[in-house]
Amino acid sequence: IYALMRISSISESRNEILQEIDNIAQLHRDNCSFVRMHLATLLGRIKDEKSSLLPLITMASYDTDWRVRVNALKALANFNTRNNNQIFDVFRRAVYDNNMHIALTALDELSRFGEKIIDSVENKKDLYGLLTRIVENQNHGYKWQYQAQASLTYAKLFKTTAVELLRKNLNKRPELQSKIILALAETGSIEVIKDLSELPPSNNPIIQKSILDAMNIICNKHKDNKQLIETTYLFLINSLDNRDVSIVSTVAKMLRDTLFLRQSSVNPLLETLSDLRIPVGTDAIIEIIISLSKLKDIRSIELLKKFLQSADRQVAKHAADALKEITGKDFSHQVQTYMQPIYVD
């Protein structure tokens, strides 16, 4: 098992592996499921159709361990499927598997090699019909997780033509709605911004975070749209007023993206940082500190020094690193070497 893990992670070993690939591929019959799992990963990285396709198709279709089948499906998605309908058939069957992990993996991986598949008119029609049925979910025959993943794949494959159907599902349960919002962003349509702005106000952090993530996706697809970037930046700054840790963490990460990195963010970040407390706000505190280190503004120094004495070692270390980025001086000696545990069972 260790040998398979090691050689699969070393790109330079490809030629040596190919010399023994026929013998290695026979491990798909091994009794140990962990061996078969790592074998699938290895074969997916090597991508030698002659020796690997049949073992991978066998593992993806018939293995008794669902984890092996998941790895085999991921590996198969690395292969060229233009002239191999057999691979498409494996994924089509996997979508209807009783095991949710297998079905969701198949739906997800279809987005990776679907552009190769849809070169074939017949396969394109089959794939479009398959995904459309799950996305529409007219008789609620599919669980929301399937509908969510199918929506994301549908958006990635069919781009702006997917928008109209996805819009119809924006009023679903929060968990599904959040995925539909992301799917709309994946279409790359600039019109999606209007859809997001017209959504009813929500206090649900899941929805709020998905909107932020969606705006980030759209902005990265339209980097030259200055008005869009500016509007999104202002939205991010206003979102800091929401002290939910997940929202603040997401905004802080986005504000250090090159699209939104600007000195006007310093004061809002500092104000938010001063209101957060460990352990509940630890993740958000760290994300803000990292963003402040990228901004390298001297206004951050005073507050960051206070975090050197934080009871959370990770917070203190990030504060020391940020101060070094801003001032060029080493503050690591001011971090406490011994700290009381924050969590007590």
CSV table of C-alpha atoms in Angstrom, one decimal, residues 85-287:
chain,number,residue,atom,x,y,z
A,85,ASN,CA,-18.2,5.2,-25.2
A,86,GLN,CA,-17.6,2.4,-22.7
A,87,ILE,CA,-16.3,4.9,-20.2
A,88,PHE,CA,-19.4,7.1,-20.6
A,89,ASP,CA,-21.5,4.0,-20.0
A,90,VAL,CA,-19.7,3.4,-16.7
A,91,PHE,CA,-20.5,6.9,-15.5
A,92,ARG,CA,-24.1,6.8,-16.7
A,93,ARG,CA,-24.7,3.6,-14.7
A,94,ALA,CA,-22.9,5.0,-11.7
A,95,VAL,CA,-25.2,8.0,-11.5
A,96,TYR,CA,-28.1,5.6,-10.7
A,97,ASP,CA,-26.1,3.6,-8.1
A,98,ASN,CA,-27.8,3.0,-4.8
A,99,ASN,CA,-24.6,4.3,-3.0
A,100,MET,CA,-24.8,8.1,-2.8
A,101,HIS,CA,-21.0,8.5,-2.7
A,102,ILE,CA,-20.7,6.7,-6.0
A,103,ALA,CA,-23.6,8.5,-7.7
A,104,LEU,CA,-22.4,12.0,-6.5
A,105,THR,CA,-18.8,11.2,-7.6
A,106,ALA,CA,-20.1,10.2,-11.1
A,107,LEU,CA,-22.1,13.4,-11.4
A,108,ASP,CA,-19.2,15.5,-10.3
A,109,GLU,CA,-16.6,13.8,-12.5
A,110,LEU,CA,-18.8,14.1,-15.5
A,111,SER,CA,-18.1,17.9,-15.5
A,112,ARG,CA,-14.4,17.1,-15.9
A,113,PHE,CA,-14.5,15.1,-19.1
A,114,GLY,CA,-17.9,16.1,-20.4
A,115,GLU,CA,-16.5,18.5,-23.0
A,116,LYS,CA,-14.7,15.5,-24.6
A,117,ILE,CA,-17.9,13.4,-24.4
A,118,ILE,CA,-20.2,16.0,-25.9
A,119,ASP,CA,-18.1,16.0,-29.1
A,120,SER,CA,-20.4,13.1,-29.9
A,121,VAL,CA,-23.9,14.3,-30.8
A,122,GLU,CA,-25.5,11.1,-29.4
A,123,ASN,CA,-23.6,11.3,-26.1
A,124,LYS,CA,-24.3,15.0,-25.8
A,125,LYS,CA,-28.0,14.3,-26.2
A,126,ASP,CA,-27.8,11.5,-23.6
A,127,LEU,CA,-25.8,13.6,-21.1
A,128,TYR,CA,-28.1,16.6,-21.5
A,129,GLY,CA,-31.2,14.5,-21.0
A,130,LEU,CA,-29.7,12.8,-18.0
A,131,LEU,CA,-28.7,16.0,-16.2
A,132,THR,CA,-31.8,17.8,-17.2
A,133,ARG,CA,-34.0,15.2,-15.6
A,134,ILE,CA,-32.1,15.4,-12.3
A,135,VAL,CA,-31.9,19.2,-12.3
A,136,GLU,CA,-35.6,19.5,-12.9
A,137,ASN,CA,-36.5,16.8,-10.4
A,138,GLN,CA,-40.2,17.2,-11.3
A,139,ASN,CA,-41.5,14.3,-9.3
A,140,HIS,CA,-39.0,14.7,-6.5
A,141,GLY,CA,-37.6,11.3,-7.3
A,142,TYR,CA,-34.0,12.4,-6.6
A,143,LYS,CA,-32.6,13.5,-3.2
A,144,TRP,CA,-31.6,17.2,-3.0
A,145,GLN,CA,-27.9,16.2,-2.9
A,146,TYR,CA,-28.2,14.6,-6.4
A,147,GLN,CA,-30.1,17.6,-7.7
A,148,ALA,CA,-27.5,19.9,-6.3
A,149,GLN,CA,-24.5,18.1,-7.8
A,150,ALA,CA,-26.3,17.6,-11.2
A,151,SER,CA,-26.9,21.4,-11.2
A,152,LEU,CA,-23.3,22.2,-10.8
A,153,THR,CA,-22.2,19.8,-13.5
A,154,TYR,CA,-25.0,21.0,-15.8
A,155,ALA,CA,-23.8,24.6,-15.4
A,156,LYS,CA,-20.1,23.7,-16.0
A,157,LEU,CA,-20.9,21.8,-19.2
A,158,PHE,CA,-23.6,23.9,-20.8
A,159,LYS,CA,-22.6,27.3,-19.5
A,160,THR,CA,-25.0,30.2,-20.2
A,161,THR,CA,-27.6,27.9,-21.8
A,162,ALA,CA,-28.1,26.4,-18.3
A,163,VAL,CA,-29.1,29.6,-16.7
A,164,GLU,CA,-32.9,29.5,-17.5
A,165,LEU,CA,-33.4,26.0,-16.0
A,166,LEU,CA,-31.3,26.7,-12.9
A,167,ARG,CA,-33.2,29.9,-12.2
A,168,LYS,CA,-36.4,27.9,-11.6
A,169,ASN,CA,-34.8,26.2,-8.6
A,170,LEU,CA,-33.8,29.3,-6.7
A,171,ASN,CA,-36.7,29.0,-4.2
A,172,LYS,CA,-35.7,25.5,-2.9
A,173,ARG,CA,-34.5,24.5,0.6
A,174,PRO,CA,-31.4,26.4,1.8
A,175,GLU,CA,-29.0,23.6,1.3
A,176,LEU,CA,-30.1,23.1,-2.3
A,177,GLN,CA,-30.6,26.8,-3.0
A,178,SER,CA,-26.9,27.5,-2.0
A,179,LYS,CA,-25.7,25.0,-4.6
A,180,ILE,CA,-28.0,26.4,-7.3
A,181,ILE,CA,-26.5,29.8,-6.6
A,182,LEU,CA,-23.0,28.4,-7.1
A,183,ALA,CA,-24.2,26.6,-10.2
A,184,LEU,CA,-25.5,29.9,-11.7
A,185,ALA,CA,-22.2,31.4,-11.1
A,186,GLU,CA,-20.4,28.5,-12.9
A,187,THR,CA,-22.3,29.3,-16.0
A,188,GLY,CA,-20.2,32.4,-16.4
A,189,SER,CA,-23.2,34.6,-17.2
A,190,ILE,CA,-22.9,38.2,-16.1
A,191,GLU,CA,-26.7,38.3,-15.8
A,192,VAL,CA,-26.5,36.1,-12.7
A,193,ILE,CA,-25.5,39.1,-10.7
A,194,LYS,CA,-29.0,40.5,-11.2
A,195,ASP,CA,-30.5,37.1,-10.0
A,196,LEU,CA,-28.4,37.3,-6.9
A,197,SER,CA,-29.3,40.9,-6.2
A,198,GLU,CA,-33.0,40.1,-6.5
A,199,LEU,CA,-32.9,37.2,-4.0
A,200,PRO,CA,-35.0,37.8,-0.8
A,201,PRO,CA,-32.9,38.9,2.1
A,202,SER,CA,-31.7,35.9,4.1
A,203,ASN,CA,-30.2,35.5,7.6
A,204,ASN,CA,-29.1,32.0,6.8
A,205,PRO,CA,-25.3,31.9,6.7
A,206,ILE,CA,-25.3,29.1,4.2
A,207,ILE,CA,-27.1,31.3,1.7
A,208,GLN,CA,-25.1,34.3,2.5
A,209,LYS,CA,-21.8,32.5,2.0
A,210,SER,CA,-22.9,30.9,-1.2
A,211,ILE,CA,-23.7,34.4,-2.6
A,212,LEU,CA,-20.2,35.6,-1.7
A,213,ASP,CA,-18.7,32.5,-3.3
A,214,ALA,CA,-20.8,33.0,-6.4
A,215,MET,CA,-19.8,36.6,-6.8
A,216,ASN,CA,-16.2,35.6,-6.4
A,217,ILE,CA,-16.6,33.0,-9.2
A,218,ILE,CA,-18.3,35.5,-11.5
A,219,CYS,CA,-15.7,38.2,-10.9
A,220,ASN,CA,-12.9,35.8,-11.7
A,221,LYS,CA,-14.6,34.9,-15.0
A,222,HIS,CA,-15.0,38.7,-15.8
A,223,LYS,CA,-11.8,40.2,-14.5
A,224,ASP,CA,-11.9,43.1,-17.0
A,225,ASN,CA,-15.4,44.3,-15.8
A,226,LYS,CA,-14.3,47.1,-13.5
A,227,GLN,CA,-17.9,48.0,-12.5
A,228,LEU,CA,-18.6,44.5,-11.5
A,229,ILE,CA,-15.4,44.3,-9.4
A,230,GLU,CA,-16.1,47.6,-7.7
A,231,THR,CA,-19.8,46.7,-6.9
A,232,THR,CA,-18.6,43.3,-5.5
A,233,TYR,CA,-15.9,45.0,-3.4
A,234,LEU,CA,-18.4,47.3,-1.8
A,235,PHE,CA,-20.7,44.3,-1.1
A,236,LEU,CA,-17.8,42.5,0.6
A,237,ILE,CA,-17.0,45.5,2.8
A,238,ASN,CA,-20.7,45.8,3.8
A,239,SER,CA,-20.8,42.0,4.5
A,240,LEU,CA,-18.2,42.5,7.3
A,241,ASP,CA,-21.0,44.0,9.4
A,242,ASN,CA,-22.3,40.4,9.7
A,243,ARG,CA,-20.2,38.9,12.5
A,244,ASP,CA,-20.9,35.3,11.5
A,245,VAL,CA,-17.5,33.6,11.5
A,246,SER,CA,-18.0,31.8,8.2
A,247,ILE,CA,-19.1,35.0,6.5
A,248,VAL,CA,-16.2,37.0,7.9
A,249,SER,CA,-13.7,34.3,7.0
A,250,THR,CA,-15.0,34.2,3.4
A,251,VAL,CA,-14.9,38.0,3.0
A,252,ALA,CA,-11.4,38.2,4.5
A,253,LYS,CA,-10.1,35.6,2.0
A,254,MET,CA,-11.7,37.4,-0.9
A,255,LEU,CA,-10.3,40.8,0.2
A,256,ARG,CA,-6.8,39.5,-0.3
A,257,ASP,CA,-7.5,38.4,-3.8
A,258,THR,CA,-5.7,40.6,-6.3
A,259,LEU,CA,-9.1,41.7,-7.7
A,260,PHE,CA,-10.1,43.2,-4.4
A,261,LEU,CA,-6.8,43.9,-2.6
A,262,ARG,CA,-6.8,47.6,-1.6
A,263,GLN,CA,-5.8,49.8,1.3
A,264,SER,CA,-9.4,51.0,1.9
A,265,SER,CA,-10.1,47.5,3.4
A,266,VAL,CA,-7.7,48.0,6.4
A,267,ASN,CA,-10.0,49.9,8.7
A,268,PRO,CA,-13.1,47.7,8.2
A,269,LEU,CA,-10.9,44.6,8.7
A,270,LEU,CA,-9.4,46.1,11.9
A,271,GLU,CA,-12.9,47.0,13.3
A,272,THR,CA,-14.1,43.5,12.6
A,273,LEU,CA,-11.0,42.0,14.1
A,274,SER,CA,-11.4,43.9,17.3
A,275,ASP,CA,-14.9,42.5,17.8
A,276,LEU,CA,-13.9,38.8,17.4
A,277,ARG,CA,-13.0,36.5,20.3
A,278,ILE,CA,-11.5,33.1,20.5
A,279,PRO,CA,-12.4,30.2,20.4
A,280,VAL,CA,-15.6,30.9,18.5
A,281,GLY,CA,-14.0,33.5,16.1
A,282,THR,CA,-10.6,31.8,15.7
A,283,ASP,CA,-10.9,31.0,12.1
A,284,ALA,CA,-12.1,34.5,11.1
A,285,ILE,CA,-9.4,36.1,13.2
A,286,ILE,CA,-6.7,34.1,11.4
A,287,GLU,CA,-8.1,34.9,8.0
